[in-house]
Amino acid sequence: MITTDVVDPGSIRALSKYARVFSSTALDEASLTQLLPSIDILLVFFWPSFLTPENLSRMSNLRLIQSILAGVNHIPFAQLDKKVVVCSNAGAYSDEVAEYAWSLLLSAAKRIVDFHNAVKTDQWTLRRTLGGKEVTILREKTLGILGYGGIGSAVARIGRGLRMPIYAFSRKSIREKGVRSFQGDKGLSRVLSESDAIIISLPLTKLTNKIVGSNKLATMKKDAILVNIARGELVDETALYEHLRTNPEFRYATDVWWYRDGKESLKTVNPFFELSNFIGTPHVSGPSGLTTGKPAKFAVVNVLRFLRGLKPKNIVDPAEYLVTDRQEY
Amino acid sequence: MITTDVVDPGSIRALSKYARVFSSTALDEASLTQLLPSIDILLVFFWPSFLTPENLSRMSNLRLIQSILAGVNHIPFAQLDKKVVVCSNAGAYSDEVAEYAWSLLLSAAKRIVDFHNAVKTDQWTLRRTLGGKEVTILREKTLGILGYGGIGSAVARIGRGLRMPIYAFSRKSIREKGVRSFQGDKGLSRVLSESDAIIISLPLTKLTNKIVGSNKLATMKKDAILVNIARGELVDETALYEHLRTNPEFRYATDVWWYRDGKESLKTVNPFFELSNFIGTPHVSGPSGLTTGKPAKFAVVNVLRFLRGLKPKNIVDPAEYLVTDRQEY
């Protein structure tokens, strides 16, 4: 069962060779209710509102949930039977999100937003400088990447073009030219304290929730640049705000936002937009990847793998996602 | 004679082994006036105001002018004797300006300035899209580079990390992996009409003045992104404004500005900042390179070459710069 309209007809035809495919958006409530017990596989984008805990409990045949979003923190793991395999769509957005991460990092490094707004409002003049502090040169500075999956390695590839040595924080050791690999909490501390620019491309799990908190921020370089294109909740909101307020050379550029009542929200507790060392955009990096059609195709290929009796890729560990306050998107 | 304070003491010591070095900023007017006829070499940053046409005409010994600015369009060629060799500082800012060019290109491609300002003023919501038009994916799109010197080739190196095929417009044919080389006006037209993103890194000369005019703009892709980190006057101001106004998907991001009364000015004839497809920053790309100390050292190395009897690098052709309306910087 496909619960979204982002899947192309070609992909639906490919799935139809191996399965009876239903599109939930084409069904009325009565038909849906009747179908649910027979459904083996769910292909989901956002979590659909009709899949309430009650309806989900009636899906006794369910064996696979494939996400079209890269992350799976919107999946209600607590309500799933143990036999249900959940697959993320890691890798489907890598190039597009990596480009976006670089646009945030370079905008922050060169203070593009601030400069543009300052010239626009006649608050800057030519030949005025802040002794070179206005612009950060990235060449030969250290780039830290938290989470070295598809996005992380695409970020690194671009970083090598800028001649930046790369520190990767990940579960598995990375063997790649120009990349130093770090694991565990001690490794994370090393990456954060020694990097000049850091891009967060981690999944949001129980283990990574608020992984960048006040104690970690305190060890970072005073003029470091932190970029988040993963999930807002990976960074402690209030700790970050205090850090930005008291360290004007430190910069945070984000496309992702904290959750309010289980949903990502542009409304923050703290007034980030009053700070000139903050850049925020409305979660467009992933959607920009969607327009290529790649993410849906990528997810379908994984479902086809499962339908052919092969082990699907990107199986996540439910134990890492079992949280009471499930977050959408 | 050094006419600026941006040269480091180490470089002055190195020059002193081969020449008697005077710093114009440490001399009073009387001493300066007395010295001028004996000066062989000028090391200049901005053109110094004391070097009026009258004073310059008294420098009968002058043989070399070395610029610390990358370009030399601020040098008063019309007032120079034929025996004076003028050297640009091409290459001295390459990596820093290339990074800056990418920050402008990526900011425009991902509309970072607009998105930030829209979220800041509550004019955007999550999950709102413009059908994917809001963000340009650069991967596998064509990157045109006008002027393939130090900056141009550094821009290309970063572009390869983003997997962009590269079209280079330059005088000499370029033989580099992943680069297609184009020459002449026909070549320029090809690069402009077939590229998705174009970075201008040309020197400003008689030949390149307003090289991107209305006829060239008309041949470009409707959603192309044009980035200027060289000199404002390479683009026809009013033609560009009309093009941006009538092609909202076309974007122009610039760090450099048009001249008013012979001086670069943030004041434009047309109201560019009313357009959301314009990004402008106050000429900080070059100065950001200055803070590394590299440009002055680079210029000094070239003067040392001359002092040792070798041919200096980056000798420019005065004929290309002989304009009546000389422009500063």
XYZ file of C-alpha atoms in Angstrom:
658
model
C 0.000 0.000 0.000
C 1.306 3.376 -1.045
C 0.150 6.233 1.188
C 1.420 9.182 -0.842
C 1.173 10.650 -4.338
C 4.907 11.227 -4.798
C 5.488 7.791 -6.405
C 5.684 7.863 -10.224
C 3.526 5.586 -12.432
C 6.584 3.704 -13.709
C 7.514 2.712 -10.181
C 3.947 1.603 -9.454
C 4.020 -0.584 -12.567
C 7.317 -2.124 -11.448
C 5.842 -2.946 -8.021
C 2.691 -4.368 -9.644
C 4.722 -7.193 -11.177
C 5.297 -8.586 -7.697
C 2.390 -7.288 -5.616
C -1.150 -5.957 -5.678
C -0.611 -2.251 -5.238
C -3.155 0.033 -3.566
C -2.912 3.783 -3.334
C -4.493 5.017 -0.112
C -5.160 8.438 -1.616
C -7.508 6.794 -4.187
C -9.539 4.853 -1.614
C -12.466 5.884 0.580
C -12.423 5.188 4.307
C -14.612 2.080 4.113
C -12.419 0.397 1.460
C -9.286 1.348 3.373
C -10.602 -0.127 6.615
C -11.427 -3.358 4.818
C -8.015 -3.581 3.153
C -5.769 -2.916 6.122
C -5.629 -6.477 7.560
C -4.344 -7.834 4.227
C -1.586 -5.281 3.653
C 1.991 -6.656 3.791
C 3.958 -3.566 2.902
C 3.561 0.173 3.534
C 5.340 2.739 1.406
C 5.036 6.017 3.329
C 6.179 9.614 2.994
C 4.773 11.636 5.917
C 2.995 9.329 8.344
C -0.625 9.241 7.082
C -3.271 10.434 9.520
C -5.575 7.482 8.790
C -2.984 5.120 10.276
C -4.110 5.750 13.839
C -2.936 3.340 16.564
C -6.290 1.553 16.214
C -6.033 1.085 12.438
C -2.393 0.107 12.724
C -3.242 -2.610 15.275
C -5.542 -4.198 12.672
C -2.672 -4.616 10.166
C -1.706 -8.096 11.333
C -0.012 -8.964 8.011
C 2.285 -5.943 7.979
C 5.925 -6.943 7.446
C 7.689 -3.942 5.909
C 7.466 -0.170 6.220
C 9.567 1.684 3.688
C 10.045 5.423 4.277
C 10.375 7.866 1.377
C 11.627 10.512 3.790
C 15.322 9.950 4.496
C 14.762 9.581 8.255
C 12.297 7.330 10.087
C 11.784 9.257 13.298
C 8.207 9.896 12.169
C 7.366 6.163 12.233
C 5.343 5.059 15.337
C 7.724 2.295 16.402
C 6.028 1.794 19.784
C 2.867 0.668 18.008
C 4.548 -1.791 15.651
C 4.712 -5.553 15.988
C 8.242 -6.939 16.343
C 8.057 -8.687 12.966
C 7.680 -5.389 11.099
C 10.894 -4.338 9.362
C 11.344 -0.562 8.993
C 13.639 0.838 6.305
C 14.881 4.395 6.083
C 15.578 6.037 2.720
C 19.163 6.948 3.591
C 21.146 7.889 0.509
C 18.150 8.977 -1.578
C 18.714 12.680 -0.976
C 22.481 12.663 -0.538
C 23.665 14.905 -3.349
C 20.854 17.441 -3.069
C 21.104 17.765 0.703
C 24.912 17.878 0.567
C 24.702 20.815 -1.870
C 22.269 22.511 0.453
C 24.531 21.895 3.443
C 27.342 23.605 1.567
C 25.132 26.553 0.675
C 24.399 27.052 4.386
C 28.034 26.574 5.392
C 29.386 28.979 2.774
C 26.625 31.544 3.456
C 27.590 31.507 7.125
C 31.343 31.515 6.420
C 31.067 34.531 4.096
C 28.131 36.160 5.980
C 26.174 36.500 2.726
C 22.778 37.060 4.392
C 24.095 39.736 6.715
C 26.077 41.533 4.022
C 23.178 41.513 1.575
C 20.792 42.901 4.177
C 23.352 45.478 5.323
C 23.944 46.811 1.808
C 20.205 46.758 1.111
C 19.522 48.967 4.131
C 22.547 51.261 3.586
C 24.252 49.931 6.693
C 27.555 49.065 5.079
C 30.080 50.846 2.919
C 32.802 49.706 0.540
C 36.298 49.351 1.996
C 34.814 48.897 5.449
C 36.224 45.790 7.109
C 36.185 44.158 10.501
C 39.873 43.352 10.258
C 39.144 40.305 8.145
C 36.857 38.764 10.752
C 33.826 39.240 8.527
C 34.725 36.355 6.268
C 36.002 32.897 7.190
C 38.407 31.238 4.747
C 37.663 27.503 4.717
C 40.665 26.246 2.753
C 42.863 24.010 4.906
C 40.493 24.424 7.858
C 39.062 21.232 9.347
C 35.599 20.080 8.321
C 33.804 17.856 10.845
C 30.969 15.675 9.600
C 28.655 14.131 12.190
C 27.079 11.069 10.609
C 28.963 9.716 7.630
C 26.216 8.123 5.520
C 25.222 9.101 2.002
C 24.876 12.806 2.820
C 28.026 12.884 4.931
C 30.199 11.345 2.238
C 28.715 13.646 -0.434
C 29.508 16.598 1.868
C 33.078 15.305 2.166
C 33.507 15.019 -1.610
C 32.686 18.721 -1.998
C 34.914 19.549 0.990
C 37.901 17.947 -0.689
C 37.415 20.367 -3.614
C 37.847 23.168 -1.076
C 41.007 21.467 0.228
C 39.600 20.882 3.713
C 40.883 17.995 5.838
C 37.870 15.980 7.004
C 36.999 14.521 10.402
C 34.138 12.021 10.265
C 32.128 10.964 13.318
C 30.225 7.748 12.642
C 29.458 4.324 14.060
C 31.650 2.465 11.636
C 35.249 3.371 10.948
C 35.674 5.246 7.646
C 38.541 4.404 5.327
C 38.630 7.157 2.747
C 41.432 9.366 1.508
C 41.552 12.669 3.365
C 39.126 11.497 6.067
C 40.027 10.877 9.726
C 37.527 8.596 11.398
C 36.209 8.994 14.962
C 33.806 6.883 17.041
C 32.052 7.060 20.378
C 31.497 9.983 22.709
C 35.222 10.668 22.955
C 35.459 10.713 19.170
C 32.525 13.105 18.963
C 34.230 15.447 21.410
C 37.417 15.394 19.324
C 35.535 16.217 16.114
C 33.582 19.039 17.748
C 36.547 20.610 19.515
C 39.010 20.425 16.604
C 36.803 21.313 13.635
C 36.393 24.807 12.194
C 33.162 23.917 10.423
C 30.793 21.079 11.340
C 27.935 19.639 9.327
C 25.369 17.494 11.139
C 23.988 14.672 8.979
C 22.959 12.187 11.677
C 19.649 10.343 11.942
C 17.530 11.414 14.925
C 17.317 8.490 17.354
C 17.210 7.950 21.096
C 21.003 7.954 20.984
C 21.433 11.157 18.988
C 18.633 13.266 20.517
C 20.247 16.567 21.693
C 23.678 15.062 20.950
C 25.027 18.621 20.632
C 24.242 20.053 24.065
C 25.757 22.777 26.227
C 28.737 20.680 27.355
C 29.654 19.856 23.760
C 29.126 23.431 22.533
C 31.468 24.657 25.270
C 34.350 22.620 23.829
C 33.958 23.976 20.299
C 36.122 26.686 18.739
C 34.771 30.170 19.493
C 34.490 30.976 15.794
C 33.309 27.584 14.575
C 30.408 27.226 12.141
C 27.769 24.580 12.869
C 25.409 23.516 10.078
C 22.348 21.322 10.563
C 20.573 19.713 7.613
C 19.431 16.619 9.526
C 16.940 17.208 12.360
C 16.558 20.186 14.679
C 16.355 18.054 17.815
C 19.943 16.848 17.370
C 20.930 20.195 18.905
C 19.707 21.429 22.294
C 17.735 24.562 21.443
C 18.239 26.677 24.547
C 21.885 25.637 24.978
C 22.514 26.686 21.368
C 20.750 30.009 21.804
C 22.822 30.865 24.871
C 25.971 29.802 23.059
C 25.214 31.988 20.032
C 24.302 34.933 22.235
C 27.519 34.777 24.234
C 29.818 33.830 21.320
C 29.116 36.269 18.488
C 31.852 34.749 16.266
C 30.209 31.305 16.479
C 27.652 30.685 13.720
C 24.741 28.287 13.332
C 23.054 27.737 9.972
C 20.104 25.388 9.803
C 17.447 24.105 7.459
C 15.763 22.016 10.176
C 13.802 23.005 13.251
C 12.838 21.871 16.680
C 9.610 20.009 17.419
C 6.581 21.524 19.092
C 3.847 19.076 20.118
C 5.565 16.374 18.096
C 5.792 18.444 14.916
C 8.648 20.370 13.408
C 7.935 24.099 13.771
C 9.422 27.363 12.579
C 8.336 28.861 15.893
C 11.210 28.590 18.329
C 11.290 29.088 22.075
C 14.280 31.419 21.709
C 14.461 34.480 19.394
C 17.177 33.197 17.058
C 16.398 35.670 14.289
C 17.510 38.548 16.500
C 21.043 37.167 16.250
C 23.286 37.959 13.279
C 25.172 34.674 13.758
C 22.083 32.598 12.941
C 20.829 31.580 9.486
C 17.558 29.670 9.180
C 15.709 28.320 6.124
C 12.356 26.456 6.111
C 13.369 22.791 5.587
C 13.728 22.901 1.826
C 16.849 20.744 1.396
C 15.025 17.409 1.345
C 12.051 18.625 -0.698
C 14.514 19.991 -3.255
C 15.735 16.417 -3.664
C 12.152 15.188 -4.065
C 11.640 17.192 -7.243
C 14.218 14.984 -8.979
C 11.908 11.993 -8.419
C 14.914 10.094 -7.084
C 13.793 9.528 -3.465
C 10.557 7.727 -4.403
C 12.388 5.600 -6.998
C 15.103 4.831 -4.445
C 12.481 3.660 -1.917
C 10.667 1.566 -4.529
C 13.899 -0.197 -5.522
C 14.301 -1.228 -1.889
C 10.725 -2.539 -1.705
C 11.360 -4.505 -4.926
C 14.415 -6.011 -3.243
C 12.151 -7.218 -0.417
C 9.479 -8.488 -2.855
C 12.120 -10.545 -4.699
C 13.050 -12.215 -1.430
C 16.270 -10.263 -0.885
C 17.192 -8.445 2.306
C 16.256 -4.773 1.923
C 18.843 -2.084 2.624
C 18.668 0.591 5.327
C 16.918 -1.572 7.964
C 16.845 0.482 11.160
C 17.034 -0.742 14.752
C 13.615 -0.072 16.349
C 15.204 0.033 19.816
C 16.929 3.294 18.835
C 13.646 4.912 17.886
C 11.410 3.725 20.729
C 10.514 7.059 22.223
C 7.250 8.083 23.829
C 7.226 11.514 22.201
C 7.268 10.459 18.577
C 8.092 13.294 16.233
C 6.607 13.830 12.831
C 9.162 14.465 10.037
C 58.672 52.542 -3.186
C 55.812 50.911 -1.310
C 52.663 53.048 -1.174
C 50.595 50.970 1.254
C 50.822 49.526 4.755
C 49.650 46.033 3.837
C 53.183 44.723 3.175
C 54.651 42.702 6.067
C 58.079 43.530 7.598
C 59.538 40.210 6.401
C 58.716 41.080 2.805
C 60.242 44.559 3.218
C 63.445 42.975 4.556
C 63.537 40.618 1.559
C 63.187 43.565 -0.842
C 65.846 45.528 1.046
C 68.506 42.987 0.028
C 68.133 44.147 -3.570
C 66.812 47.693 -3.344
C 66.528 50.803 -1.202
C 62.953 50.552 0.025
C 60.847 53.598 0.900
C 57.402 53.533 2.417
C 55.365 56.480 1.180
C 53.140 56.371 4.272
C 56.196 57.165 6.440
C 57.307 60.190 4.372
C 56.171 63.806 4.387
C 55.238 65.560 1.162
C 58.548 67.355 0.741
C 60.618 64.168 1.067
C 58.250 62.338 -1.250
C 58.509 65.029 -3.907
C 62.285 64.883 -3.718
C 62.378 61.095 -3.965
C 60.030 60.551 -6.896
C 62.521 61.095 -9.766
C 64.800 58.370 -8.372
C 62.154 55.669 -7.862
C 62.464 52.606 -10.127
C 59.653 50.459 -8.800
C 56.212 51.145 -7.331
C 54.410 48.567 -5.207
C 50.807 49.793 -4.977
C 47.514 48.658 -3.493
C 44.848 51.315 -4.214
C 46.288 54.035 -6.441
C 47.750 56.593 -3.999
C 46.304 60.096 -4.189
C 49.755 61.742 -4.063
C 50.590 60.155 -7.427
C 48.822 62.864 -9.396
C 49.533 63.132 -13.141
C 52.023 65.881 -12.322
C 53.955 63.856 -9.739
C 53.846 60.782 -11.950
C 55.357 62.725 -14.849
C 58.368 63.504 -12.638
C 59.104 59.754 -12.094
C 61.456 59.469 -15.079
C 63.208 56.379 -13.635
C 60.028 54.351 -13.152
C 60.291 50.913 -14.736
C 57.854 48.634 -12.860
C 54.476 49.024 -11.206
C 53.391 45.955 -9.258
C 49.766 45.862 -8.114
C 48.733 44.192 -4.851
C 45.104 44.264 -5.971
C 44.445 41.377 -8.331
C 43.323 43.674 -11.161
C 45.130 46.693 -12.631
C 42.219 48.708 -13.977
C 42.977 51.320 -11.285
C 46.416 52.055 -12.778
C 46.571 55.297 -14.845
C 47.989 53.700 -17.984
C 47.430 56.800 -20.117
C 49.919 58.723 -17.967
C 52.661 56.102 -18.022
C 55.780 56.088 -20.159
C 56.036 53.142 -22.578
C 59.018 51.698 -20.736
C 56.983 51.124 -17.546
C 56.015 47.485 -17.063
C 52.748 46.948 -15.147
C 52.091 43.637 -13.369
C 48.767 42.468 -12.017
C 48.555 40.249 -8.935
C 46.541 37.539 -10.688
C 46.532 34.333 -8.678
C 47.178 35.948 -5.307
C 43.530 35.769 -4.221
C 42.454 32.693 -6.155
C 41.370 30.312 -3.405
C 39.709 32.949 -1.239
C 37.788 34.544 -4.086
C 36.837 31.144 -5.521
C 35.328 30.176 -2.151
C 33.457 33.454 -2.108
C 32.201 32.891 -5.663
C 30.819 29.534 -4.563
C 29.133 31.075 -1.545
C 27.321 33.509 -3.858
C 26.452 30.806 -6.374
C 25.125 28.380 -3.766
C 23.254 31.157 -1.904
C 21.509 32.072 -5.152
C 20.898 28.435 -6.174
C 19.294 27.591 -2.832
C 17.774 31.074 -2.272
C 19.302 31.238 1.216
C 18.940 35.024 1.621
C 15.286 35.005 0.582
C 14.373 31.990 2.680
C 16.104 33.362 5.764
C 14.372 36.720 5.417
C 11.006 35.048 4.718
C 11.179 32.847 7.817
C 12.409 35.796 9.885
C 9.365 37.855 8.906
C 6.864 34.963 9.173
C 6.338 34.947 5.412
C 6.978 31.271 4.871
C 5.720 28.035 6.338
C 7.075 24.501 6.493
C 5.928 22.111 3.745
C 5.259 25.074 1.467
C 6.948 24.614 -1.871
C 6.984 26.266 -5.255
C 6.911 22.916 -7.006
C 10.620 22.482 -6.547
C 11.432 25.749 -8.321
C 12.649 27.333 -5.119
C 15.908 25.434 -5.141
C 18.262 24.724 -8.058
C 20.156 21.437 -7.971
C 23.623 22.032 -9.427
C 24.820 18.434 -9.777
C 25.365 17.555 -13.425
C 24.342 21.057 -14.515
C 26.857 22.991 -16.594
C 29.132 25.523 -14.919
C 30.440 28.287 -17.174
C 33.551 30.157 -16.080
C 34.374 33.426 -17.853
C 38.105 34.003 -17.438
C 40.079 30.917 -16.580
C 43.004 32.285 -14.580
C 43.859 31.477 -10.970
C 40.357 32.205 -9.691
C 38.650 30.455 -12.584
C 40.608 27.247 -12.164
C 40.060 27.282 -8.372
C 36.323 27.722 -9.061
C 36.476 24.721 -11.416
C 38.191 22.520 -8.817
C 35.312 23.095 -6.394
C 32.799 22.584 -9.218
C 34.204 19.149 -9.958
C 33.409 18.169 -6.347
C 29.797 19.042 -7.143
C 30.010 16.892 -10.282
C 29.399 19.794 -12.655
C 30.731 19.694 -16.214
C 32.733 22.860 -16.819
C 32.799 25.265 -19.779
C 35.729 27.672 -19.681
C 35.863 30.890 -21.699
C 39.411 32.197 -21.926
C 42.015 33.527 -24.341
C 44.140 30.407 -24.278
C 42.762 26.939 -24.821
C 42.411 25.004 -21.550
C 43.411 21.355 -21.360
C 42.055 20.067 -18.095
C 39.969 17.037 -17.246
C 36.266 17.855 -17.147
C 36.757 21.281 -18.764
C 35.562 22.249 -22.265
C 37.460 25.214 -23.610
C 35.943 28.081 -25.614
C 37.500 31.166 -27.233
C 36.369 34.309 -28.985
C 32.969 35.952 -29.151
C 31.380 32.808 -30.572
C 32.865 30.786 -27.725
C 31.546 33.283 -25.191
C 28.063 32.983 -26.677
C 28.235 29.175 -26.413
C 29.288 29.299 -22.762
C 26.602 31.825 -21.862
C 23.776 30.081 -23.708
C 24.567 26.532 -22.569
C 25.539 27.030 -18.931
C 23.171 26.739 -15.965
C 25.471 28.710 -13.681
C 28.143 31.204 -14.763
C 30.915 32.720 -12.705
C 32.651 35.833 -14.054
C 36.350 35.975 -13.177
C 37.670 38.154 -16.012
C 39.956 41.164 -15.725
C 38.286 44.462 -16.630
C 39.899 45.789 -19.799
C 38.862 47.677 -22.898
C 37.988 44.290 -24.404
C 35.881 43.003 -21.513
C 34.072 46.205 -20.527
C 30.305 45.384 -20.497
C 31.107 42.017 -22.076
C 27.808 40.719 -20.692
C 25.296 43.076 -22.323
C 21.652 42.800 -23.333
C 22.318 40.710 -26.446
C 24.320 38.157 -24.451
C 21.819 38.080 -21.573
C 19.045 37.355 -24.068
C 20.741 34.109 -25.140
C 21.117 32.763 -21.590
C 18.847 30.142 -19.999
C 15.801 31.711 -18.360
C 16.708 30.184 -14.985
C 20.475 30.600 -15.178
C 22.494 31.976 -12.264
C 25.149 34.621 -12.996
C 27.807 35.342 -10.356
C 30.261 38.241 -10.510
C 33.324 38.352 -8.263
C 35.511 40.244 -10.752
C 34.421 43.799 -11.606
C 30.930 45.268 -11.811
C 31.549 46.944 -15.159
C 31.918 43.570 -16.909
C 28.112 43.489 -16.902
C 25.905 46.210 -18.415
C 23.986 47.557 -15.417
C 20.721 48.612 -17.016
C 20.574 45.621 -19.361
C 21.015 43.338 -16.338
C 18.336 45.123 -14.338
C 15.815 44.791 -17.175
C 16.746 41.143 -17.608
C 16.281 40.370 -13.893
C 12.992 42.250 -13.799
C 11.527 40.402 -16.765
C 13.021 36.967 -15.931
C 12.230 36.246 -12.280
C 13.851 32.782 -12.426
C 17.168 34.277 -13.571
C 19.455 35.197 -10.676
C 22.435 37.539 -10.316
C 24.711 37.389 -7.270
C 27.539 39.879 -7.042
C 30.286 41.060 -4.743
C 31.376 43.816 -7.120
C 29.708 47.043 -8.202
C 29.484 49.509 -10.995
C 31.587 52.684 -11.107
C 30.286 56.164 -10.420
C 32.638 59.033 -11.226
C 35.463 56.521 -11.671
C 34.916 54.822 -8.316
C 33.165 51.588 -7.427
C 29.917 52.445 -5.649
C 27.195 50.583 -3.764
C 24.768 53.136 -5.159
C 23.304 51.787 -8.371
C 21.278 53.539 -11.047
C 18.655 50.764 -10.889
C 16.910 49.511 -7.712
C 18.374 45.986 -7.663
C 17.536 45.370 -4.012
C 13.826 45.493 -4.794
C 14.299 42.246 -6.742
C 14.312 38.868 -5.010
C 16.536 37.410 -7.747
C 19.443 39.719 -6.821
C 22.066 39.144 -4.126
C 24.660 41.846 -3.433
C 27.553 41.976 -0.965
C 29.974 44.893 -0.444
C 33.177 43.727 -2.209
C 34.565 41.605 0.609
C 35.894 38.637 -1.395
C 39.266 40.177 -2.200
C 39.772 41.826 1.192
C 39.049 38.449 2.797
C 42.053 37.136 0.903
C 44.152 40.074 2.107
C 43.849 39.002 5.742
C 45.873 35.885 4.941
C 48.839 38.145 4.058
C 49.223 36.139 0.848
C 48.487 38.851 -1.751
C 51.220 41.237 -0.524
C 53.738 38.366 -0.308
C 52.696 37.211 -3.792
C 53.291 40.719 -5.196
C 56.648 41.032 -3.422
C 57.851 37.699 -4.849
C 57.153 39.104 -8.318
C 59.067 42.319 -7.579
C 61.981 40.205 -6.290
C 61.900 38.315 -9.590
C 62.317 41.665 -11.390
C 65.075 42.808 -8.996
C 67.017 39.595 -9.684
C 66.905 40.341 -13.390
C 64.213 37.777 -14.231
C 61.068 38.518 -16.206
C 58.221 39.195 -13.767
C 54.967 37.286 -14.110
C 51.533 38.776 -14.875
C 52.743 41.549 -17.183
C 49.636 43.166 -18.643
C 49.179 44.718 -22.073
C 48.735 48.495 -21.562
C 46.804 48.737 -24.844
C 43.942 46.801 -23.258
C 43.701 49.238 -20.384
C 44.099 52.550 -22.210
C 40.758 54.091 -21.406
C 39.970 57.725 -20.813
C 37.628 57.009 -17.913
C 40.051 55.197 -15.622
C 38.329 53.392 -12.784
C 39.630 53.048 -9.268
C 39.617 49.474 -7.918
